[in-house]
Coordinates of C-alpha atoms in Angstrom, one line a residue:
I1 CA -27.2 86.0 29.3
M2 CA -30.9 87.0 29.4
T3 CA -31.7 84.9 26.3
G4 CA -29.5 82.0 27.4
T5 CA -27.0 82.3 24.5
L6 CA -24.0 83.9 26.2
S7 CA -21.4 82.1 28.2
S8 CA -19.6 84.4 30.7
G9 CA -15.8 84.1 31.0
I10 CA -14.6 85.4 34.3
N11 CA -10.9 86.4 34.6
A12 CA -9.1 86.9 37.9
E13 CA -7.0 90.1 38.2
Y14 CA -3.6 89.8 39.8
D15 CA -1.2 92.7 40.5
A16 CA -0.1 94.5 37.3
G17 CA -1.1 91.8 34.9
F18 CA -3.7 89.1 34.3
S19 CA -3.6 85.5 35.2
A20 CA -4.8 82.8 32.8
P21 CA -8.5 82.7 32.2
S22 CA -10.5 80.9 34.9
P23 CA -12.8 78.0 33.9
V24 CA -15.9 79.0 31.9
V25 CA -19.1 79.1 33.9
T26 CA -22.3 78.6 31.7
C27 CA -25.7 79.7 32.9
R28 CA -29.1 80.1 31.3
T29 CA -32.0 81.9 32.7
S30 CA -35.6 80.8 32.2
L31 CA -37.3 82.2 29.1
S32 CA -40.1 83.6 31.3
S33 CA -42.1 83.4 34.5
P34 CA -45.4 81.5 34.4
V35 CA -48.4 82.8 32.5
T36 CA -50.9 84.8 34.6
S37 CA -54.6 84.7 35.0
L38 CA -55.0 81.2 33.7
H39 CA -58.7 80.1 33.9
L40 CA -61.4 78.1 32.2
T41 CA -63.9 80.0 30.1
S42 CA -66.2 77.3 28.9
L43 CA -66.7 73.5 28.8
T44 CA -68.5 71.3 26.3
S45 CA -68.7 67.5 25.9
T46 CA -65.8 67.5 23.5
S47 CA -63.9 70.8 24.1
I48 CA -62.2 72.9 26.8
S49 CA -61.8 76.7 26.4
L50 CA -59.3 78.6 28.5
S51 CA -57.8 82.1 28.8
F52 CA -54.5 83.5 30.2
S53 CA -52.3 86.6 30.2
Q54 CA -48.6 87.1 29.4
P55 CA -46.0 86.3 32.0
R56 CA -44.9 89.1 34.2
H57 CA -41.2 88.6 33.3
T58 CA -39.9 87.6 29.9
A59 CA -36.5 87.6 28.2
P60 CA -36.1 91.1 26.5
G61 CA -36.6 90.9 22.7
A62 CA -37.0 87.1 22.7
P63 CA -40.0 86.1 20.5
F64 CA -42.1 83.2 21.9
S65 CA -45.4 81.3 21.6
Y66 CA -47.4 79.3 24.1
R67 CA -47.2 75.5 24.3
I68 CA -50.5 73.9 25.4
R69 CA -50.5 70.3 26.7
V70 CA -53.8 68.4 27.5
R71 CA -53.7 65.0 29.1
P72 CA -56.4 62.8 30.6
D73 CA -56.0 62.1 34.3
G74 CA -54.0 58.9 34.9
E75 CA -52.8 58.6 31.3
S76 CA -49.5 59.3 29.6
E77 CA -50.7 60.2 26.1
E78 CA -51.3 63.9 25.6
L79 CA -52.5 66.3 23.1
T80 CA -50.2 69.3 22.4
M81 CA -50.5 72.5 20.4
L82 CA -48.6 75.8 19.9
V83 CA -50.6 79.0 19.9
D84 CA -49.8 82.7 19.8
G85 CA -52.7 84.2 21.8
G86 CA -54.1 83.9 25.2
D87 CA -57.6 82.6 24.3
V88 CA -57.5 78.9 23.4
T89 CA -60.1 76.2 22.7
V90 CA -58.9 72.6 22.7
E91 CA -61.2 70.3 20.7
G92 CA -61.6 66.6 20.0
L93 CA -61.8 65.5 23.6
Q94 CA -63.8 62.7 25.3
E95 CA -67.1 63.3 27.0
G96 CA -67.1 63.4 30.8
T97 CA -63.4 63.1 31.2
V98 CA -61.1 65.0 33.6
Y99 CA -58.0 66.6 31.9
G100 CA -54.9 68.3 33.2
V101 CA -54.1 71.4 31.0
S102 CA -50.6 73.0 31.2
V103 CA -49.5 76.3 29.6
A104 CA -45.9 77.5 29.1
T105 CA -44.1 80.0 26.9
E106 CA -41.8 78.5 24.3
G107 CA -39.1 80.2 22.3
R108 CA -38.2 79.6 18.7
D109 CA -35.3 77.4 19.9
G110 CA -37.7 75.2 21.8
V111 CA -36.8 76.5 25.2
Q112 CA -39.8 76.7 27.5
G113 CA -40.7 78.9 30.4
E114 CA -42.3 77.8 33.6
E115 CA -45.5 75.8 33.3
R116 CA -48.9 76.7 34.8
V117 CA -51.4 73.8 35.2
I118 CA -55.2 73.7 35.6
K119 CA -57.7 70.9 35.8
A120 CA -60.8 70.7 33.5
M121 CA -63.6 68.3 32.8
T122 CA -65.6 67.9 29.6
V123 CA -69.3 67.9 30.1
I124 CA -71.5 64.8 30.2
E125 CA -73.9 65.2 27.3
R126 CA -76.8 63.7 29.2
L127 CA -77.4 61.6 32.3
Q128 CA -78.2 57.9 32.0
S129 CA -81.9 57.0 31.9
H130 CA -83.7 57.3 35.2
E131 CA -85.3 54.2 36.8
V132 CA -89.0 53.9 37.7
L133 CA -89.2 52.3 41.2
K134 CA -92.9 52.3 41.9
V135 CA -96.1 53.7 40.3
T136 CA -99.5 54.2 42.1
D137 CA -102.6 56.2 41.1
S138 CA -101.1 59.5 42.2
R139 CA -97.3 58.9 42.7
I140 CA -94.3 58.0 40.7
E141 CA -91.1 57.0 42.6
L142 CA -87.9 57.5 40.6
A143 CA -84.2 57.0 40.9
Q144 CA -81.4 58.8 39.0
R145 CA -78.1 57.0 39.1
G146 CA -74.7 57.7 37.6
L147 CA -74.3 61.2 38.9
P148 CA -70.7 62.5 38.2
T149 CA -69.0 62.9 41.6
E150 CA -66.1 64.9 40.0
L151 CA -68.5 67.9 39.7
S152 CA -69.9 70.1 42.4
L153 CA -73.5 68.9 42.3
D154 CA -76.3 71.4 42.6
H155 CA -79.7 70.0 41.7
L156 CA -81.7 68.0 39.2
A157 CA -84.2 69.9 37.1
V158 CA -87.2 67.5 36.5
S159 CA -89.7 68.4 33.8
V160 CA -93.1 66.6 33.7
V161 CA -95.8 66.9 30.9
Q162 CA -98.9 64.9 30.0
M163 CA -98.7 62.6 27.0
D164 CA -101.1 60.6 24.9
R165 CA -101.1 57.0 26.3
V166 CA -101.2 55.3 22.8
K167 CA -99.4 57.8 20.5
R168 CA -96.8 58.8 23.1
A169 CA -97.1 62.4 22.0
V170 CA -97.2 65.5 24.2
V171 CA -100.8 66.7 24.7
S172 CA -100.4 69.6 27.0
D173 CA -98.6 73.0 26.8
T174 CA -98.1 73.0 30.6
W175 CA -94.8 71.6 31.9
N176 CA -94.3 71.2 35.6
N177 CA -90.8 71.9 36.6
I178 CA -89.5 70.4 39.9
T179 CA -86.1 71.0 41.5
I180 CA -84.4 68.1 43.4
P181 CA -81.5 69.3 45.6
L182 CA -78.4 67.1 45.4
T183 CA -75.8 66.2 48.1
Q184 CA -72.2 66.3 47.2
G185 CA -70.4 63.0 46.8
L186 CA -73.5 60.9 46.1
D187 CA -73.7 59.2 42.7
E188 CA -77.5 58.6 42.9
V189 CA -80.7 60.2 44.2
K190 CA -84.3 58.9 44.7
F191 CA -87.3 61.2 44.6
T192 CA -91.1 61.1 44.2
L193 CA -93.5 62.9 41.9
N194 CA -96.7 63.5 43.9
D195 CA -100.3 64.7 43.3
L196 CA -100.6 63.1 39.8
V197 CA -103.9 62.2 38.0
P198 CA -104.9 58.5 38.1
G199 CA -104.7 56.7 34.7
T200 CA -102.7 59.4 33.1
T201 CA -99.5 59.1 31.0
Y202 CA -96.7 61.5 32.0
G203 CA -93.5 62.3 30.1
I204 CA -90.4 62.9 32.3
Q205 CA -87.1 64.6 31.4
I206 CA -84.2 65.3 33.8
K207 CA -81.3 67.7 33.5
L208 CA -78.3 68.0 35.9
H209 CA -77.1 71.4 37.1
A210 CA -73.6 71.4 38.6
R211 CA -70.3 73.3 38.6
F212 CA -66.7 72.6 37.8
G213 CA -64.7 75.2 39.6
E214 CA -66.5 78.4 38.9
L215 CA -68.0 77.2 35.6
P216 CA -71.7 76.1 35.5
V217 CA -72.3 72.7 33.9
V218 CA -75.8 71.8 32.6
T219 CA -76.5 68.4 30.8
N220 CA -78.9 68.1 28.0
P221 CA -82.3 66.5 28.8
G222 CA -82.8 62.9 27.8
P223 CA -85.8 61.8 25.7
L224 CA -89.2 62.0 27.2
A225 CA -89.8 58.7 29.2
P226 CA -93.6 58.0 29.4
V227 CA -95.0 56.5 32.7
T228 CA -98.7 55.8 33.2
T229 CA -100.3 56.1 36.7
E230 CA -102.7 53.4 37.9
I231 CA -106.4 53.8 38.0
N232 CA -107.6 54.0 41.6
G233 CA -104.4 52.4 42.7
G234 CA -105.2 49.5 40.4
G235 CA -106.7 47.6 43.3
E236 CA -110.4 47.8 42.4
E237 CA -109.8 47.1 38.7
K238 CA -107.6 44.1 39.4
L239 CA -110.0 42.8 42.0
Q240 CA -112.9 43.0 39.5
R241 CA -111.0 41.1 36.9
L242 CA -110.1 38.4 39.4
V243 CA -113.7 38.1 40.6
E244 CA -115.0 37.7 37.0
E245 CA -112.3 35.1 36.2
L246 CA -113.1 33.2 39.4
K247 CA -116.8 33.2 38.6
R248 CA -116.1 31.8 35.1
K249 CA -113.8 29.0 36.5
V250 CA -116.3 28.0 39.2
A251 CA -119.1 27.8 36.7
E252 CA -117.1 25.6 34.4
K253 CA -116.0 23.4 37.2
V254 CA -119.6 23.0 38.5
S255 CA -120.8 22.1 35.0
V256 CA -118.0 19.4 34.8
V257 CA -118.8 18.0 38.2
R258 CA -122.5 17.8 37.5
G259 CA -121.9 16.1 34.2
N260 CA -119.5 13.6 35.9
L261 CA -122.2 12.7 38.5
D262 CA -124.9 12.2 35.9
R263 CA -122.7 9.9 33.8
D264 CA -121.5 7.9 36.9
L265 CA -125.1 7.3 37.9
A266 CA -125.9 6.2 34.4
S267 CA -122.9 3.8 34.4
L268 CA -124.0 2.3 37.7
A269 CA -127.5 1.6 36.3
S270 CA -126.0 -0.2 33.3
L271 CA -123.8 -2.6 35.3
D272 CA -124.3 -6.4 35.3
P273 CA -126.3 -7.3 38.5
D274 CA -123.7 -10.0 39.3
C275 CA -121.0 -7.4 39.9
M276 CA -123.3 -4.6 41.1
A277 CA -122.2 -4.7 44.7
E278 CA -118.5 -4.8 43.9
R279 CA -118.8 -2.0 41.3
A280 CA -121.0 0.1 43.5
Q281 CA -118.3 0.0 46.2
E282 CA -115.7 0.9 43.7
M283 CA -117.8 3.8 42.4
V284 CA -118.3 5.1 46.0
T285 CA -114.5 5.1 46.4
V286 CA -114.0 6.8 43.1
L287 CA -116.6 9.5 44.0
E288 CA -114.9 10.1 47.3
E289 CA -111.5 10.5 45.7
R290 CA -113.0 12.8 43.0
L291 CA -114.7 14.9 45.6
E292 CA -111.3 15.3 47.4
R293 CA -109.7 16.2 44.1
N294 CA -112.5 18.7 43.3
V295 CA -111.9 20.4 46.7
T296 CA -108.2 20.7 45.9
V297 CA -109.0 22.1 42.4
M298 CA -111.4 24.6 43.9
Q299 CA -108.7 25.8 46.3
Q300 CA -106.3 26.1 43.3
I301 CA -108.9 28.1 41.4
M302 CA -109.4 30.4 44.4
T303 CA -105.6 31.0 44.7
G304 CA -105.1 31.2 40.9
T305 CA -102.5 28.4 40.8
L306 CA -104.5 25.9 38.7
S307 CA -103.0 25.1 35.3
A308 CA -105.4 24.5 32.4
G309 CA -106.5 20.9 32.3
I310 CA -106.1 19.0 28.9
C311 CA -105.9 15.4 27.9
T312 CA -102.4 14.0 27.3
H313 CA -101.7 12.8 23.8
P314 CA -100.6 9.2 23.1
G315 CA -96.8 8.9 23.3
A316 CA -96.5 11.8 25.7
G317 CA -96.3 9.6 28.6
Y318 CA -98.3 6.9 30.5
Y319 CA -99.7 7.9 33.9
S320 CA -101.3 5.9 36.7
V321 CA -104.5 7.0 38.4
E322 CA -102.4 8.0 41.4
D323 CA -100.4 10.5 39.4
S324 CA -100.2 13.9 41.2
N325 CA -100.9 15.7 37.9
L326 CA -104.2 13.9 37.4
I327 CA -107.1 16.4 37.5
E328 CA -110.0 14.2 36.6
S329 CA -110.9 10.6 35.5
R330 CA -114.1 9.2 34.0
L331 CA -115.5 5.7 33.8
C332 CA -115.8 4.5 30.2
K333 CA -116.1 1.1 28.5
T334 CA -113.9 1.6 25.4
E335 CA -111.1 3.7 24.2
A336 CA -113.5 5.1 21.5
E337 CA -115.8 6.3 24.2
C338 CA -112.9 7.9 26.0
Q339 CA -111.9 9.8 22.8
A340 CA -115.5 11.0 22.3
M341 CA -115.7 12.1 25.9
C342 CA -112.5 14.2 25.5
K343 CA -113.9 16.1 22.5
T344 CA -117.3 16.7 23.9
I345 CA -116.7 17.3 27.5
W346 CA -113.0 18.4 27.9
N347 CA -112.7 20.0 24.5
C348 CA -109.4 18.4 23.6
E349 CA -108.4 16.1 20.7
T350 CA -107.0 13.0 22.4
G351 CA -107.3 11.3 25.7
V352 CA -105.5 8.5 27.5
W353 CA -107.6 5.4 28.1
Q354 CA -106.5 3.2 30.8
Q355 CA -107.8 -0.2 32.0
P356 CA -106.8 -0.7 35.6
A357 CA -105.2 -4.1 36.5
Y358 CA -107.7 -4.7 39.3
H359 CA -110.6 -4.8 36.8
N360 CA -111.7 -7.9 35.0
S361 CA -110.4 -7.3 31.5
D362 CA -113.4 -9.2 30.1
N363 CA -115.9 -6.6 31.1
G364 CA -114.2 -3.9 29.1
H365 CA -114.5 -1.1 31.7
G366 CA -111.7 1.4 32.0
W367 CA -110.9 5.1 32.8
C368 CA -110.5 8.2 30.7
L369 CA -107.9 10.5 32.3
M370 CA -107.3 14.3 32.2
Y371 CA -104.0 15.8 33.4
K372 CA -102.6 19.2 34.2
G373 CA -101.2 20.6 31.0

């Protein structure tokens, strides 16, 4: 009866003799009660180790082993193994996965005792790379995302060390270790490294300290991620670069404007006296329009929105004088003069020579045009 192999026949006694046997009643007891003291002893990224003690009650003389079943949460496929002792390591598991682990005695005939179940989670090898949110001359703002909410989060251990900016190698024996407390249930945390040296490259590593049940869990640190602080906030250095660039652009523009005026005056002096009045009025109009364009260009230079001006190549498109992309035009008599002007003044290979319809085609005057490029 204790081993589940005996059927008990019960006879009813009647007066001096016995009646016919009553129906047979078959019963089987459990092989054992559940194992005792089941607990986790260690966790890695691919294994779970556990320990347990024998059940309090077992069938006398019945040999048995222990059946271990390991199944990821929410899945039906399981890993099973049969062991003799109470200290077991289950290997070949997936990183950062929660498993249900059951333990039960099992006799040689396959009959099992009552199961005992425990939850376990394999360790995350390392956290995902942290994100740099903002860098100044003395501060680095960071975010660590992807924290495992299945664990009881404790803190982040942040290690900071100086590195060579070019070689990306550690140049200091001093590591600054900072502890960032964590709040349970949050999958990300933002924090700031303060009091840093301007213009210095720092390597940053982060480890997670947490618990699964009573077991401590510590991830491996990721690779050193270099971040360089700005020099004086970057403001003065950037401003100096902008000032120098602005001076250069203004000097170039002044030179171009001065050259334009000299050539326009020379062109006026060479005009046929018969059309001097008409051409003079046209040139005044052109100079007024050019002045307005120059003011616009100077505003663009000051705001840094001016594209480099180059001459368009033949076949790239035909533009009128009123085109919004036109930066500059110059009076010239022939297309050859236009091409020479492009090379000597605007430093480009080919220009567009246009003879406006309102000019007398016999006098050969036209315009050499420069567009935004």
